[in-house]
Amino acid sequence: MSSLDELRYDWEQLAEQDALWAILTDATKSGGKWDLAEFMATGKAEIATVMSYLSRINCRPDRKGTVLDFGCGVGRVTQALAPEFAACVGLDISEQMIEKATALNQFRNCRYVASSESRLPFEDESFAFIYSNIVLQHVPTQFAAEYLGEFVRTLAPGGVLVFGVQDNLTVLSSLLKRARKLIQLRSRIKRALGRSVTNMQMYCLPEPLVRTALGNSTIVDIQYTNTGAKDYNGNLTYLPRPRLTGYSGRQYCVVKPR
Ligand SMILES: C[S@@+](CC[C@H](N)C(=O)[O-])C[C@H]1O[C@@H](n2cnc3c(N)ncnc32)[C@H](O)[C@@H]1O
């Protein structure tokens, strides 16, 4: 299996086991305990935070254009983006996530697409705004960098891209991660034996790699975020400095030259 096939396999499993918890991993909500309305409300709050941040930095995407939510899951954030733009597309690697998102869709201007290719199934310059949060942190670094190139390709001139990554892992947390790798290895063995697994991998994408992947698009702003925290739960918060333990989340705001 290629890495993207493996990733799709993992997310199909996660979607089948408990899709909402796989997206927002609140320890108290595992086993189907997320209330759907509460879950979807976190998407509205997240987009309100992002839109008011974009206004504050004077970087407003064209609302008459199309928005892409990359790695949309069940549409938690996509459903909040749809009324803000003329058209809206959610893309996910998992067909089961897309089935669930389609069942929850409330908007005629919104559609969902499953794709596990590193080339996105869209024409050049299709989108006025591309948003992706808590997705690239689960994608192997090489593919995450390729997706950034694809975001630039599919963004219209003057279009805005906002995405979140984990920049790095603190030293103490790195040691803990090594221990966790052993557990992942056990998961791989289980998978080879055909048994079910829940394997949510984490990857970092440091700034030099991000800059190379974005080419001549302009990074207009970078924010530290709480997206690497265990209790993230969709409550997007901009931090004055990187977190001291665990993953260090960053949100980039990028504009494609006209
Ligand atoms: C933690 S969930 C976040 C979902 C959504 N962005 C949200 O915030 O509600 C990560 C999502 O990314 C999707 N995903 C992982 N790798 C992907 C890839 N290479 N391409 C597209 N989607 C991917 C997973 O299937 C999953 O639905």
mmCIF file of C-alpha atoms and ligand atoms in Angstrom:
data_model
loop_
_atom_site.group_PDB
_atom_site.id
_atom_site.type_symbol
_atom_site.label_atom_id
_atom_site.label_comp_id
_atom_site.label_asym_id
_atom_site.label_seq_id
_atom_site.Cartn_x
_atom_site.Cartn_y
_atom_site.Cartn_z
ATOM 1 C CA MET A 1 0.000 0.000 0.000
ATOM 2 C CA SER A 2 1.234 3.554 -0.734
ATOM 3 C CA SER A 3 1.251 6.053 2.129
ATOM 4 C CA LEU A 4 -1.928 7.746 0.905
ATOM 5 C CA ASP A 5 -3.697 4.382 0.612
ATOM 6 C CA GLU A 6 -2.626 3.603 4.180
ATOM 7 C CA LEU A 7 -3.869 6.980 5.317
ATOM 8 C CA ARG A 8 -7.209 6.407 3.621
ATOM 9 C CA TYR A 9 -7.424 2.963 5.234
ATOM 10 C CA ASP A 10 -6.847 4.484 8.682
ATOM 11 C CA TRP A 11 -9.453 7.227 8.179
ATOM 12 C CA GLU A 12 -12.038 4.800 6.801
ATOM 13 C CA GLN A 13 -11.569 2.778 9.997
ATOM 14 C CA LEU A 14 -11.789 5.876 12.172
ATOM 15 C CA ALA A 15 -14.902 7.090 10.320
ATOM 16 C CA GLU A 16 -16.569 3.734 10.774
ATOM 17 C CA GLN A 17 -15.681 3.392 14.472
ATOM 18 C CA ASP A 18 -16.642 6.884 15.667
ATOM 19 C CA ALA A 19 -16.397 9.642 13.047
ATOM 20 C CA LEU A 20 -17.167 12.622 15.293
ATOM 21 C CA TRP A 21 -14.691 11.541 17.947
ATOM 22 C CA ALA A 22 -12.007 10.900 15.287
ATOM 23 C CA ILE A 23 -12.409 14.565 14.277
ATOM 24 C CA LEU A 24 -12.572 16.146 17.741
ATOM 25 C CA THR A 25 -10.939 13.745 20.181
ATOM 26 C CA ASP A 26 -12.462 14.921 23.457
ATOM 27 C CA ALA A 27 -11.833 12.061 25.901
ATOM 28 C CA THR A 28 -15.351 12.429 27.340
ATOM 29 C CA LYS A 29 -16.998 12.072 23.910
ATOM 30 C CA SER A 30 -15.571 8.780 22.686
ATOM 31 C CA GLY A 31 -17.993 5.931 22.018
ATOM 32 C CA GLY A 32 -20.516 8.042 20.112
ATOM 33 C CA LYS A 33 -21.019 10.574 22.906
ATOM 34 C CA TRP A 34 -20.687 13.744 20.810
ATOM 35 C CA ASP A 35 -23.997 15.561 20.560
ATOM 36 C CA LEU A 36 -24.294 16.366 16.821
ATOM 37 C CA ALA A 37 -25.644 19.907 17.301
ATOM 38 C CA GLU A 38 -22.898 20.723 19.793
ATOM 39 C CA PHE A 39 -20.305 19.238 17.444
ATOM 40 C CA MET A 40 -21.505 21.235 14.428
ATOM 41 C CA ALA A 41 -21.689 24.429 16.522
ATOM 42 C CA THR A 42 -17.915 24.175 17.055
ATOM 43 C CA GLY A 43 -17.499 24.530 13.266
ATOM 44 C CA LYS A 44 -19.572 27.738 13.237
ATOM 45 C CA ALA A 45 -17.524 29.170 16.095
ATOM 46 C CA GLU A 46 -14.272 28.214 14.342
ATOM 47 C CA ILE A 47 -15.250 29.928 11.079
ATOM 48 C CA ALA A 48 -16.470 33.027 12.960
ATOM 49 C CA THR A 49 -13.017 33.203 14.586
ATOM 50 C CA VAL A 50 -11.220 32.771 11.240
ATOM 51 C CA MET A 51 -13.397 35.298 9.369
ATOM 52 C CA SER A 52 -13.016 37.968 12.023
ATOM 53 C CA TYR A 53 -9.256 37.320 12.113
ATOM 54 C CA LEU A 54 -9.116 37.758 8.288
ATOM 55 C CA SER A 55 -11.027 41.046 8.563
ATOM 56 C CA ARG A 56 -8.637 42.190 11.268
ATOM 57 C CA ILE A 57 -5.582 41.591 9.083
ATOM 58 C CA ASN A 58 -7.423 43.066 6.096
ATOM 59 C CA CYS A 59 -7.289 39.899 4.041
ATOM 60 C CA ARG A 60 -10.800 39.224 2.808
ATOM 61 C CA PRO A 61 -11.462 36.360 0.371
ATOM 62 C CA ASP A 62 -13.925 37.042 -2.465
ATOM 63 C CA ARG A 63 -17.311 35.819 -1.149
ATOM 64 C CA LYS A 64 -18.637 35.621 -4.731
ATOM 65 C CA GLY A 65 -16.159 32.818 -5.408
ATOM 66 C CA THR A 66 -15.910 29.162 -4.373
ATOM 67 C CA VAL A 67 -14.468 27.916 -1.088
ATOM 68 C CA LEU A 68 -12.700 24.564 -0.602
ATOM 69 C CA ASP A 69 -12.568 22.859 2.806
ATOM 70 C CA PHE A 70 -9.710 20.378 2.439
ATOM 71 C CA GLY A 71 -10.019 17.333 4.729
ATOM 72 C CA CYS A 72 -13.624 18.234 5.534
ATOM 73 C CA GLY A 73 -14.517 15.163 7.615
ATOM 74 C CA VAL A 74 -18.297 15.144 8.179
ATOM 75 C CA GLY A 75 -18.538 18.825 7.212
ATOM 76 C CA ARG A 76 -18.258 20.385 10.684
ATOM 77 C CA VAL A 77 -16.535 23.455 9.207
ATOM 78 C CA THR A 78 -17.780 23.129 5.602
ATOM 79 C CA GLN A 79 -21.360 23.714 6.723
ATOM 80 C CA ALA A 80 -20.264 26.946 8.389
ATOM 81 C CA LEU A 81 -18.348 28.055 5.265
ATOM 82 C CA ALA A 82 -21.153 27.317 2.759
ATOM 83 C CA PRO A 83 -23.423 30.303 3.621
ATOM 84 C CA GLU A 84 -20.425 32.650 3.493
ATOM 85 C CA PHE A 85 -19.525 31.955 -0.177
ATOM 86 C CA ALA A 86 -21.297 31.573 -3.532
ATOM 87 C CA ALA A 87 -20.246 27.920 -3.746
ATOM 88 C CA CYS A 88 -18.596 25.469 -1.405
ATOM 89 C CA VAL A 89 -16.740 22.161 -1.842
ATOM 90 C CA GLY A 90 -15.612 19.773 0.891
ATOM 91 C CA LEU A 91 -12.979 17.170 0.005
ATOM 92 C CA ASP A 92 -11.887 14.235 2.133
ATOM 93 C CA ILE A 93 -9.735 11.148 1.676
ATOM 94 C CA SER A 94 -12.368 8.964 3.367
ATOM 95 C CA GLU A 95 -15.470 7.937 1.420
ATOM 96 C CA GLN A 96 -17.291 7.229 4.662
ATOM 97 C CA MET A 97 -16.588 10.742 5.946
ATOM 98 C CA ILE A 98 -17.930 12.090 2.643
ATOM 99 C CA GLU A 99 -21.075 9.932 2.891
ATOM 100 C CA LYS A 100 -21.736 11.277 6.376
ATOM 101 C CA ALA A 101 -20.994 14.859 5.288
ATOM 102 C CA THR A 102 -23.392 14.520 2.351
ATOM 103 C CA ALA A 103 -26.127 13.198 4.658
ATOM 104 C CA LEU A 104 -25.636 16.234 6.944
ATOM 105 C CA ASN A 105 -25.501 18.793 4.103
ATOM 106 C CA GLN A 106 -27.957 21.685 4.591
ATOM 107 C CA PHE A 107 -26.939 23.855 1.629
ATOM 108 C CA ARG A 108 -27.646 23.632 -2.111
ATOM 109 C CA ASN A 109 -24.421 25.492 -2.942
ATOM 110 C CA CYS A 110 -22.340 22.859 -1.133
ATOM 111 C CA ARG A 111 -21.041 19.545 -2.460
ATOM 112 C CA TYR A 112 -18.634 16.912 -1.208
ATOM 113 C CA VAL A 113 -15.915 14.947 -3.011
ATOM 114 C CA ALA A 114 -13.813 11.948 -1.943
ATOM 115 C CA SER A 115 -10.264 11.833 -3.268
ATOM 116 C CA SER A 116 -7.107 10.033 -2.219
ATOM 117 C CA GLU A 117 -4.871 11.419 -4.976
ATOM 118 C CA SER A 118 -2.106 13.869 -4.185
ATOM 119 C CA ARG A 119 -3.275 15.881 -7.227
ATOM 120 C CA LEU A 120 -6.560 17.551 -6.324
ATOM 121 C CA PRO A 121 -9.450 16.843 -8.739
ATOM 122 C CA PHE A 122 -9.974 20.537 -9.589
ATOM 123 C CA GLU A 123 -8.980 22.886 -12.418
ATOM 124 C CA ASP A 124 -6.288 25.517 -11.894
ATOM 125 C CA GLU A 125 -7.537 28.736 -10.237
ATOM 126 C CA SER A 126 -10.883 27.252 -9.066
ATOM 127 C CA PHE A 127 -11.102 28.703 -5.560
ATOM 128 C CA ALA A 128 -11.361 32.144 -3.963
ATOM 129 C CA PHE A 129 -10.663 30.673 -0.537
ATOM 130 C CA ILE A 130 -9.107 27.399 0.641
ATOM 131 C CA TYR A 131 -9.347 26.395 4.279
ATOM 132 C CA SER A 132 -7.836 23.371 5.987
ATOM 133 C CA ASN A 133 -7.555 22.815 9.714
ATOM 134 C CA ILE A 134 -6.424 19.784 11.772
ATOM 135 C CA VAL A 135 -5.791 17.831 8.547
ATOM 136 C CA LEU A 136 -2.203 18.294 7.301
ATOM 137 C CA GLN A 137 -0.955 17.289 10.763
ATOM 138 C CA HIS A 138 -2.159 13.757 9.922
ATOM 139 C CA VAL A 139 -0.587 13.662 6.440
ATOM 140 C CA PRO A 140 3.003 12.414 5.857
ATOM 141 C CA THR A 141 5.238 15.452 5.366
ATOM 142 C CA GLN A 142 6.088 14.776 1.707
ATOM 143 C CA PHE A 143 2.372 14.639 0.779
ATOM 144 C CA ALA A 144 1.463 17.611 2.968
ATOM 145 C CA ALA A 145 4.028 19.674 1.031
ATOM 146 C CA GLU A 146 2.525 18.423 -2.261
ATOM 147 C CA TYR A 147 -0.951 19.445 -1.117
ATOM 148 C CA LEU A 148 0.320 22.944 -0.355
ATOM 149 C CA GLY A 149 1.505 23.141 -3.971
ATOM 150 C CA GLU A 150 -1.929 21.946 -5.074
ATOM 151 C CA PHE A 151 -3.643 24.609 -2.956
ATOM 152 C CA VAL A 152 -1.583 27.248 -4.757
ATOM 153 C CA ARG A 153 -2.379 25.710 -8.174
ATOM 154 C CA THR A 154 -6.133 25.602 -7.545
ATOM 155 C CA LEU A 155 -6.353 29.027 -5.894
ATOM 156 C CA ALA A 156 -7.527 31.926 -8.106
ATOM 157 C CA PRO A 157 -5.132 34.882 -8.459
ATOM 158 C CA GLY A 158 -5.647 37.037 -5.371
ATOM 159 C CA GLY A 159 -7.229 34.025 -3.618
ATOM 160 C CA VAL A 160 -6.677 33.384 0.087
ATOM 161 C CA LEU A 161 -5.394 30.181 1.687
ATOM 162 C CA VAL A 162 -5.650 29.534 5.430
ATOM 163 C CA PHE A 163 -4.277 26.272 6.770
ATOM 164 C CA GLY A 164 -3.141 24.833 10.063
ATOM 165 C CA VAL A 165 -0.104 22.607 10.687
ATOM 166 C CA GLN A 166 1.939 21.425 13.626
ATOM 167 C CA ASP A 167 5.299 23.186 13.415
ATOM 168 C CA ASN A 168 7.257 20.982 15.828
ATOM 169 C CA LEU A 169 7.123 18.800 18.895
ATOM 170 C CA THR A 170 8.867 19.848 22.136
ATOM 171 C CA VAL A 171 11.848 17.730 23.306
ATOM 172 C CA LEU A 172 10.010 16.133 26.224
ATOM 173 C CA SER A 173 7.097 15.337 23.996
ATOM 174 C CA SER A 174 9.466 13.862 21.387
ATOM 175 C CA LEU A 175 10.595 11.244 23.919
ATOM 176 C CA LEU A 176 6.996 10.367 24.633
ATOM 177 C CA LYS A 177 6.371 10.125 20.913
ATOM 178 C CA ARG A 178 9.106 7.497 20.583
ATOM 179 C CA ALA A 179 7.227 5.380 23.091
ATOM 180 C CA ARG A 180 4.060 5.899 21.107
ATOM 181 C CA LYS A 181 5.842 4.769 17.895
ATOM 182 C CA LEU A 182 6.166 1.360 19.469
ATOM 183 C CA ILE A 183 2.413 1.302 19.944
ATOM 184 C CA GLN A 184 1.936 2.316 16.296
ATOM 185 C CA LEU A 185 4.186 -0.532 15.274
ATOM 186 C CA ARG A 186 1.831 -2.873 17.105
ATOM 187 C CA SER A 187 -1.022 -1.318 15.134
ATOM 188 C CA ARG A 188 0.789 -1.972 11.846
ATOM 189 C CA ILE A 189 1.290 -5.596 12.798
ATOM 190 C CA LYS A 190 -2.391 -5.888 13.680
ATOM 191 C CA ARG A 191 -3.284 -4.371 10.326
ATOM 192 C CA ALA A 192 -1.017 -6.810 8.514
ATOM 193 C CA LEU A 193 -2.931 -9.543 10.314
ATOM 194 C CA GLY A 194 -6.192 -8.023 9.095
ATOM 195 C CA ARG A 195 -7.438 -6.866 12.498
ATOM 196 C CA SER A 196 -9.050 -3.478 13.029
ATOM 197 C CA VAL A 197 -6.921 -0.551 14.201
ATOM 198 C CA THR A 198 -7.364 3.070 15.099
ATOM 199 C CA ASN A 199 -4.164 4.699 13.966
ATOM 200 C CA MET A 200 -4.173 8.510 13.962
ATOM 201 C CA GLN A 201 -0.700 9.518 12.833
ATOM 202 C CA MET A 202 0.789 12.944 13.541
ATOM 203 C CA TYR A 203 3.381 14.806 11.444
ATOM 204 C CA CYS A 204 5.055 18.206 11.690
ATOM 205 C CA LEU A 205 5.554 20.655 8.842
ATOM 206 C CA PRO A 206 8.219 23.213 9.795
ATOM 207 C CA GLU A 207 8.218 26.700 8.300
ATOM 208 C CA PRO A 208 11.109 26.238 5.790
ATOM 209 C CA LEU A 209 9.225 23.339 4.158
ATOM 210 C CA VAL A 210 6.022 25.375 4.106
ATOM 211 C CA ARG A 211 7.789 28.318 2.431
ATOM 212 C CA THR A 212 9.365 26.101 -0.238
ATOM 213 C CA ALA A 213 6.054 24.389 -0.995
ATOM 214 C CA LEU A 214 4.185 27.696 -1.327
ATOM 215 C CA GLY A 215 6.570 29.040 -3.995
ATOM 216 C CA ASN A 216 5.962 32.674 -4.845
ATOM 217 C CA SER A 217 2.686 33.012 -2.939
ATOM 218 C CA THR A 218 2.873 35.503 -0.094
ATOM 219 C CA ILE A 219 2.587 34.435 3.531
ATOM 220 C CA VAL A 220 0.765 37.460 4.918
ATOM 221 C CA ASP A 221 0.486 36.240 8.499
ATOM 222 C CA ILE A 222 1.326 33.326 10.808
ATOM 223 C CA GLN A 223 -0.463 32.658 14.093
ATOM 224 C CA TYR A 224 0.362 30.234 16.906
ATOM 225 C CA THR A 225 -2.678 28.110 17.699
ATOM 226 C CA ASN A 226 -3.955 25.604 20.245
ATOM 227 C CA THR A 227 -4.734 23.004 17.534
ATOM 228 C CA GLY A 228 -2.080 20.589 18.859
ATOM 229 C CA ALA A 229 -3.642 20.483 22.328
ATOM 230 C CA LYS A 230 -5.417 17.309 23.444
ATOM 231 C CA ASP A 231 -8.428 19.381 24.507
ATOM 232 C CA TYR A 232 -8.565 21.323 21.227
ATOM 233 C CA ASN A 233 -12.185 20.380 20.548
ATOM 234 C CA GLY A 234 -12.673 22.874 17.737
ATOM 235 C CA ASN A 235 -12.194 25.856 20.019
ATOM 236 C CA LEU A 236 -9.677 27.644 17.754
ATOM 237 C CA THR A 237 -7.595 30.087 19.775
ATOM 238 C CA TYR A 238 -4.693 32.272 18.662
ATOM 239 C CA LEU A 239 -1.854 32.178 21.178
ATOM 240 C CA PRO A 240 0.707 34.920 21.914
ATOM 241 C CA ARG A 241 3.565 32.372 21.794
ATOM 242 C CA PRO A 242 4.066 28.660 20.904
ATOM 243 C CA ARG A 243 2.859 26.072 23.404
ATOM 244 C CA LEU A 244 5.608 24.799 25.743
ATOM 245 C CA THR A 245 4.646 21.141 25.632
ATOM 246 C CA GLY A 246 3.283 18.851 22.967
ATOM 247 C CA TYR A 247 2.728 19.979 19.408
ATOM 248 C CA SER A 248 3.085 23.590 18.411
ATOM 249 C CA GLY A 249 0.200 24.560 16.128
ATOM 250 C CA ARG A 250 0.508 27.254 13.497
ATOM 251 C CA GLN A 251 -2.009 28.783 11.173
ATOM 252 C CA TYR A 252 -0.732 30.328 7.934
ATOM 253 C CA CYS A 253 -2.592 32.938 5.912
ATOM 254 C CA VAL A 254 -1.368 33.068 2.310
ATOM 255 C CA VAL A 255 -2.362 35.123 -0.747
ATOM 256 C CA LYS A 256 -1.702 34.037 -4.317
ATOM 257 C CA PRO A 257 -0.254 36.831 -6.460
ATOM 258 C CA ARG A 258 -2.597 38.341 -9.108
HETATM 259 C C1 LIG B 1 -9.199 15.545 12.418
HETATM 260 S S1 LIG B 1 -10.226 15.395 11.018
HETATM 261 C C2 LIG B 1 -10.687 17.103 10.700
HETATM 262 C C3 LIG B 1 -11.928 17.259 9.853
HETATM 263 C C4 LIG B 1 -12.303 18.716 9.576
HETATM 264 N N1 LIG B 1 -11.216 19.452 8.977
HETATM 265 C C5 LIG B 1 -12.759 19.388 10.847
HETATM 266 O O1 LIG B 1 -11.996 20.214 11.365
HETATM 267 O O2 LIG B 1 -13.857 19.114 11.285
HETATM 268 C C6 LIG B 1 -9.070 15.082 9.714
HETATM 269 C C7 LIG B 1 -9.769 14.794 8.390
HETATM 270 O O3 LIG B 1 -8.794 14.852 7.356
HETATM 271 C C8 LIG B 1 -9.058 13.805 6.447
HETATM 272 N N2 LIG B 1 -7.817 13.529 5.738
HETATM 273 C C9 LIG B 1 -6.698 12.926 6.216
HETATM 274 N N3 LIG B 1 -5.768 12.857 5.246
HETATM 275 C C10 LIG B 1 -6.316 13.424 4.141
HETATM 276 C C11 LIG B 1 -5.856 13.624 2.800
HETATM 277 N N4 LIG B 1 -4.639 13.223 2.416
HETATM 278 N N5 LIG B 1 -6.680 14.218 1.915
HETATM 279 C C12 LIG B 1 -7.914 14.615 2.290
HETATM 280 N N6 LIG B 1 -8.412 14.424 3.542
HETATM 281 C C13 LIG B 1 -7.621 13.848 4.456
HETATM 282 C C14 LIG B 1 -9.554 12.666 7.325
HETATM 283 O O4 LIG B 1 -10.279 11.707 6.605
HETATM 284 C C15 LIG B 1 -10.413 13.425 8.342
HETATM 285 O O5 LIG B 1 -11.737 13.534 7.909
#
